[in-house]
JSON list of C-alpha atoms in Angstrom, two decimals:
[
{"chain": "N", "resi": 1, "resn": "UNK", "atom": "CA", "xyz": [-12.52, 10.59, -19.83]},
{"chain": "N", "resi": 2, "resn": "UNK", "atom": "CA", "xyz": [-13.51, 6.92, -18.49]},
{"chain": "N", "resi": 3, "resn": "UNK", "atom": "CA", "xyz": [-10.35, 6.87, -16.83]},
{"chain": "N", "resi": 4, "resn": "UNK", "atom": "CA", "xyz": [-10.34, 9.89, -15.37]},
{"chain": "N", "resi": 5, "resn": "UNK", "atom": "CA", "xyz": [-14.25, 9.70, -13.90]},
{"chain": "N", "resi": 6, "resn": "UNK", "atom": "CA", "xyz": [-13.63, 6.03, -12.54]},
{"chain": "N", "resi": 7, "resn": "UNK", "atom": "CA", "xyz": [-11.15, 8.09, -10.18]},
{"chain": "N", "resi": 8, "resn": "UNK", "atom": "CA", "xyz": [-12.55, 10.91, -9.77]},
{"chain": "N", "resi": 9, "resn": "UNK", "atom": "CA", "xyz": [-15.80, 11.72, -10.89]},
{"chain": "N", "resi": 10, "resn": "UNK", "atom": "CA", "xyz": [-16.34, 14.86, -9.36]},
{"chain": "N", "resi": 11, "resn": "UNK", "atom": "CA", "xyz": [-13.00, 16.58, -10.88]},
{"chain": "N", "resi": 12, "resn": "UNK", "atom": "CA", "xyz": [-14.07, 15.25, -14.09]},
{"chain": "N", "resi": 13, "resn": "UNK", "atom": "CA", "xyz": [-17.30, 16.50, -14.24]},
{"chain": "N", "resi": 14, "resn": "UNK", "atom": "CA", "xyz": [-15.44, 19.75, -13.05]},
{"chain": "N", "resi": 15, "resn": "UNK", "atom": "CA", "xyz": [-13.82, 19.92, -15.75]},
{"chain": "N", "resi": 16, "resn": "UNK", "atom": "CA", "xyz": [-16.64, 19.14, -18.38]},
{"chain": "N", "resi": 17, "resn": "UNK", "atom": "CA", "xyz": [-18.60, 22.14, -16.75]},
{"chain": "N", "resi": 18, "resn": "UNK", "atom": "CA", "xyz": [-15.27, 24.30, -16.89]},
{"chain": "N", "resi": 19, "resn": "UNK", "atom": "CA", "xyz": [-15.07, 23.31, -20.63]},
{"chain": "N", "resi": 20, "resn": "UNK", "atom": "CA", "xyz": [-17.00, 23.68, -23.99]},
{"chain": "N", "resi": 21, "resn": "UNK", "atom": "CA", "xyz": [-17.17, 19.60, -23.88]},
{"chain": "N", "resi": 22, "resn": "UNK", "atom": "CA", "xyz": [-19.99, 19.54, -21.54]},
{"chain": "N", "resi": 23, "resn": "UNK", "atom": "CA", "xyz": [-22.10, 20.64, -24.93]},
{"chain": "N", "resi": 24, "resn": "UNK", "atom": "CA", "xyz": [-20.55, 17.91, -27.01]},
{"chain": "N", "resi": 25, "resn": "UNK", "atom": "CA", "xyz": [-23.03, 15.09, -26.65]},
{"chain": "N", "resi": 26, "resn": "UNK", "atom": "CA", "xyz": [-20.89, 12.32, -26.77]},
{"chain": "N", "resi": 27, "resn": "UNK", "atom": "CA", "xyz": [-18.18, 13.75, -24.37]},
{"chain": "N", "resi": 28, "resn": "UNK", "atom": "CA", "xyz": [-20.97, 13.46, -22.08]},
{"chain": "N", "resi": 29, "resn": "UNK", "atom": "CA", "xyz": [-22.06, 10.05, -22.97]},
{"chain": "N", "resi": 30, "resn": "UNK", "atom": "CA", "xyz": [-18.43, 8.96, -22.13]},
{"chain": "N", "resi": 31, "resn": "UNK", "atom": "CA", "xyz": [-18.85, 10.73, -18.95]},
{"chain": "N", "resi": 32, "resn": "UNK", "atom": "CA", "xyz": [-22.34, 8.55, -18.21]},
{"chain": "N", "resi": 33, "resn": "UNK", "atom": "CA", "xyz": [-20.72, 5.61, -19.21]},
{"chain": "N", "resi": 34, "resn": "UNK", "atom": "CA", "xyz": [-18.59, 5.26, -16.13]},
{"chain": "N", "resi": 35, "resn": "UNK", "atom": "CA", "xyz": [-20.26, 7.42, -13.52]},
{"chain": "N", "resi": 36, "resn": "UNK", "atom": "CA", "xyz": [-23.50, 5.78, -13.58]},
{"chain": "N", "resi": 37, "resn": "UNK", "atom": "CA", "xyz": [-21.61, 3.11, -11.52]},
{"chain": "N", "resi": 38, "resn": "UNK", "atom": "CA", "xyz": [-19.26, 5.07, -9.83]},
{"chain": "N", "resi": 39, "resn": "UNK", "atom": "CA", "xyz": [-21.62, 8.00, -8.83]},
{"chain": "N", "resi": 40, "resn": "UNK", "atom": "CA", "xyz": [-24.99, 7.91, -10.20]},
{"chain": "N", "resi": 41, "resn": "UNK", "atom": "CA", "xyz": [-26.32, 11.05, -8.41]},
{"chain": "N", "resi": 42, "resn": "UNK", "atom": "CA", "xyz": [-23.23, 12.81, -9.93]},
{"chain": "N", "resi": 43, "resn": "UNK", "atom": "CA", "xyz": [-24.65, 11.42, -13.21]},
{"chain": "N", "resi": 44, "resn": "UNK", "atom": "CA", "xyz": [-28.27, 11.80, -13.19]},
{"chain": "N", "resi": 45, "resn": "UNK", "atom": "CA", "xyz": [-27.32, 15.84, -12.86]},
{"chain": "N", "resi": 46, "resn": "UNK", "atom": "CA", "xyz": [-25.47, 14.96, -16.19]},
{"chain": "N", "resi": 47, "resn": "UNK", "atom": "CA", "xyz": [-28.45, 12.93, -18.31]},
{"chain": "N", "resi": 48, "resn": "UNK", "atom": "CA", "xyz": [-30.50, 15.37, -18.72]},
{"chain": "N", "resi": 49, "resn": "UNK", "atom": "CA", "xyz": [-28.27, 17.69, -21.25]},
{"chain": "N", "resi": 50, "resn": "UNK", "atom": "CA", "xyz": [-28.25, 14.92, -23.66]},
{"chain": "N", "resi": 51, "resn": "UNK", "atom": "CA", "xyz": [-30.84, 15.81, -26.18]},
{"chain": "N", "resi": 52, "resn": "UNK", "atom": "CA", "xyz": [-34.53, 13.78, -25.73]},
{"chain": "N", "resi": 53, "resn": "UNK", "atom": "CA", "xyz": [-33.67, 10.49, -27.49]},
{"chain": "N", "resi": 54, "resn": "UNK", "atom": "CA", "xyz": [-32.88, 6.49, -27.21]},
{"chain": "N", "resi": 55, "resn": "UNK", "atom": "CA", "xyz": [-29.46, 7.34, -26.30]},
{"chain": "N", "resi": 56, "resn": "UNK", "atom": "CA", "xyz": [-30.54, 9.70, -23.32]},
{"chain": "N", "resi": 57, "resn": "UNK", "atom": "CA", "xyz": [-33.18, 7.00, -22.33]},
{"chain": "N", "resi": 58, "resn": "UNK", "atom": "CA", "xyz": [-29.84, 4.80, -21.85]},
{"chain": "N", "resi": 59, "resn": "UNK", "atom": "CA", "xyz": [-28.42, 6.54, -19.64]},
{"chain": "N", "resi": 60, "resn": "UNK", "atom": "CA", "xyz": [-31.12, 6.89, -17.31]},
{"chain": "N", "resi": 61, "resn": "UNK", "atom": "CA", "xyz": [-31.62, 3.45, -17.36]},
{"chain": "N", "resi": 62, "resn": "UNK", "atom": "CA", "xyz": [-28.27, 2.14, -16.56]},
{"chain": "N", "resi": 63, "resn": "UNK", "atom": "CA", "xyz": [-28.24, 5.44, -13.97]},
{"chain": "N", "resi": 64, "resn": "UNK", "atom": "CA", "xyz": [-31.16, 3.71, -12.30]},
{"chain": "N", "resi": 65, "resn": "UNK", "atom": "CA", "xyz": [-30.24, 0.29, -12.54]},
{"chain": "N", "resi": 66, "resn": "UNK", "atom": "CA", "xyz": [-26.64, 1.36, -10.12]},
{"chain": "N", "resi": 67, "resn": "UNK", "atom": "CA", "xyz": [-28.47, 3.79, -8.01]},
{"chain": "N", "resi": 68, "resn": "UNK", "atom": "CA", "xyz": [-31.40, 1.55, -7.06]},
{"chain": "N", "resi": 69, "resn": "UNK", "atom": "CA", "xyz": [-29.33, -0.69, -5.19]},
{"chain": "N", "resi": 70, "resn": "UNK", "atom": "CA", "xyz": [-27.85, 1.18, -2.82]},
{"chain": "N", "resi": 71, "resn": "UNK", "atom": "CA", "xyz": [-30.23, 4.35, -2.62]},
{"chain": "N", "resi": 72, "resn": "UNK", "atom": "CA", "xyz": [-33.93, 3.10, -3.89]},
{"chain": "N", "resi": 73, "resn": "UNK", "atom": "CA", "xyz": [-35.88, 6.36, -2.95]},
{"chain": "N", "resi": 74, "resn": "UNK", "atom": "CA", "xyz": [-32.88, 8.60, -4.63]},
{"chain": "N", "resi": 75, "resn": "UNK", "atom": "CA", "xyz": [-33.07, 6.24, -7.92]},
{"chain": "N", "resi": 76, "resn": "UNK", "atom": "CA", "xyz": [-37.08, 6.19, -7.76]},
{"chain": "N", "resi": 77, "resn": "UNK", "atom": "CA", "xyz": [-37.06, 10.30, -7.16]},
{"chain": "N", "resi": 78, "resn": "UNK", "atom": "CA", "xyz": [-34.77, 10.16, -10.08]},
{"chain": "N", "resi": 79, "resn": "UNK", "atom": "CA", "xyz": [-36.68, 8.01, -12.32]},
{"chain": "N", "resi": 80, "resn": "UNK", "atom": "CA", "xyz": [-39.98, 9.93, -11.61]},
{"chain": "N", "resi": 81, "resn": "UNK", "atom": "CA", "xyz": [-38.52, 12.90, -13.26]},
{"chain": "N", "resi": 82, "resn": "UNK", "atom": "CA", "xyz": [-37.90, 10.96, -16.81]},
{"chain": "N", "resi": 83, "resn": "UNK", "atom": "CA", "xyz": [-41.53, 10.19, -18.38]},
{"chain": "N", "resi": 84, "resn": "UNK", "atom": "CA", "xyz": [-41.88, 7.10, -19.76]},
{"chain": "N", "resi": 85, "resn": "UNK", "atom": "CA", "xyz": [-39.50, 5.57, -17.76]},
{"chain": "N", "resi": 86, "resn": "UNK", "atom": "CA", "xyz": [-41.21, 3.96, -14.70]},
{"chain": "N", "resi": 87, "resn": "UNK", "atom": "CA", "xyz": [-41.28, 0.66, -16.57]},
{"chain": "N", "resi": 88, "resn": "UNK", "atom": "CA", "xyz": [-38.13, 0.47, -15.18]},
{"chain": "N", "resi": 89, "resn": "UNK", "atom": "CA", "xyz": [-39.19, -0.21, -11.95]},
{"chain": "N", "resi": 90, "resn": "UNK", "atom": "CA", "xyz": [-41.74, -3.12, -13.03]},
{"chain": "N", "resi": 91, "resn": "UNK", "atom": "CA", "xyz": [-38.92, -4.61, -14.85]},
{"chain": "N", "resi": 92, "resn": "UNK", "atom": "CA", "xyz": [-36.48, -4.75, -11.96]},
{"chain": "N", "resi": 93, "resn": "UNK", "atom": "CA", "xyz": [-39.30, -5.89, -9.89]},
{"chain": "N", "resi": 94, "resn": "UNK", "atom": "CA", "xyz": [-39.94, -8.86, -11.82]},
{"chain": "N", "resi": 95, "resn": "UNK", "atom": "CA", "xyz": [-36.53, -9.39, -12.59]},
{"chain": "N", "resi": 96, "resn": "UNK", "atom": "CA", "xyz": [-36.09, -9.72, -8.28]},
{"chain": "N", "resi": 97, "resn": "UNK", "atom": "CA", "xyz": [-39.32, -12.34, -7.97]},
{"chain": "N", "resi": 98, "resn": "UNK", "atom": "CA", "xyz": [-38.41, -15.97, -8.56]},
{"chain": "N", "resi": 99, "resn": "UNK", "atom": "CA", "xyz": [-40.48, -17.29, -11.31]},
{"chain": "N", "resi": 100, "resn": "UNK", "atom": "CA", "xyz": [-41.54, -21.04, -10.59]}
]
């Protein structure tokens, strides 16, 4: 599955929604793994059938952490919509700031 979403993550997601894996949790996780990097707004449609726990919270955060480089407002839209989350912006934030 890593494989196959590192070159093309659209196909493979395809093919979890075609199949019963997309409600096997950690068929999905593998998915996450690799296309929070290659496509994380492929992936944030993905996070939220994992079930509300520290695994799902994860994902989002590595989803964020890709996406915020490239796209801020699409990462910041997509953090908005996971409560409890936004400390994830305050993090990067300080994490950007030199600290003398």
């Amino acid at each position: 599955m890593n494989k196959w979403t590192r070159t093309d993550p659209a196909k493979a997601a395809k093919w979890l929604d075609d199949s019963n894996s997309r409600d096997n949790v950690k068929v999905v996780e593998h998915f996450l793994e690799t296309a929070a990097w290659r496509d994380p707004a492929l992936a944030s449609k993905w996070v939220d059938r994992l079930p509300d726990r520290r695994d799902k919270r994860y994902h989002v955060k590595q989803i964020y952490q890709h996406w915020v480089s490239h796209d801020k407002q699409r990462a910041d839209e997509f953090l908005s919509r996971h409560k409890g989350m936004d400390y994830l912006r305050k993090d990067l934030e300080k994490l950007k700031k030199p600290s003398f």
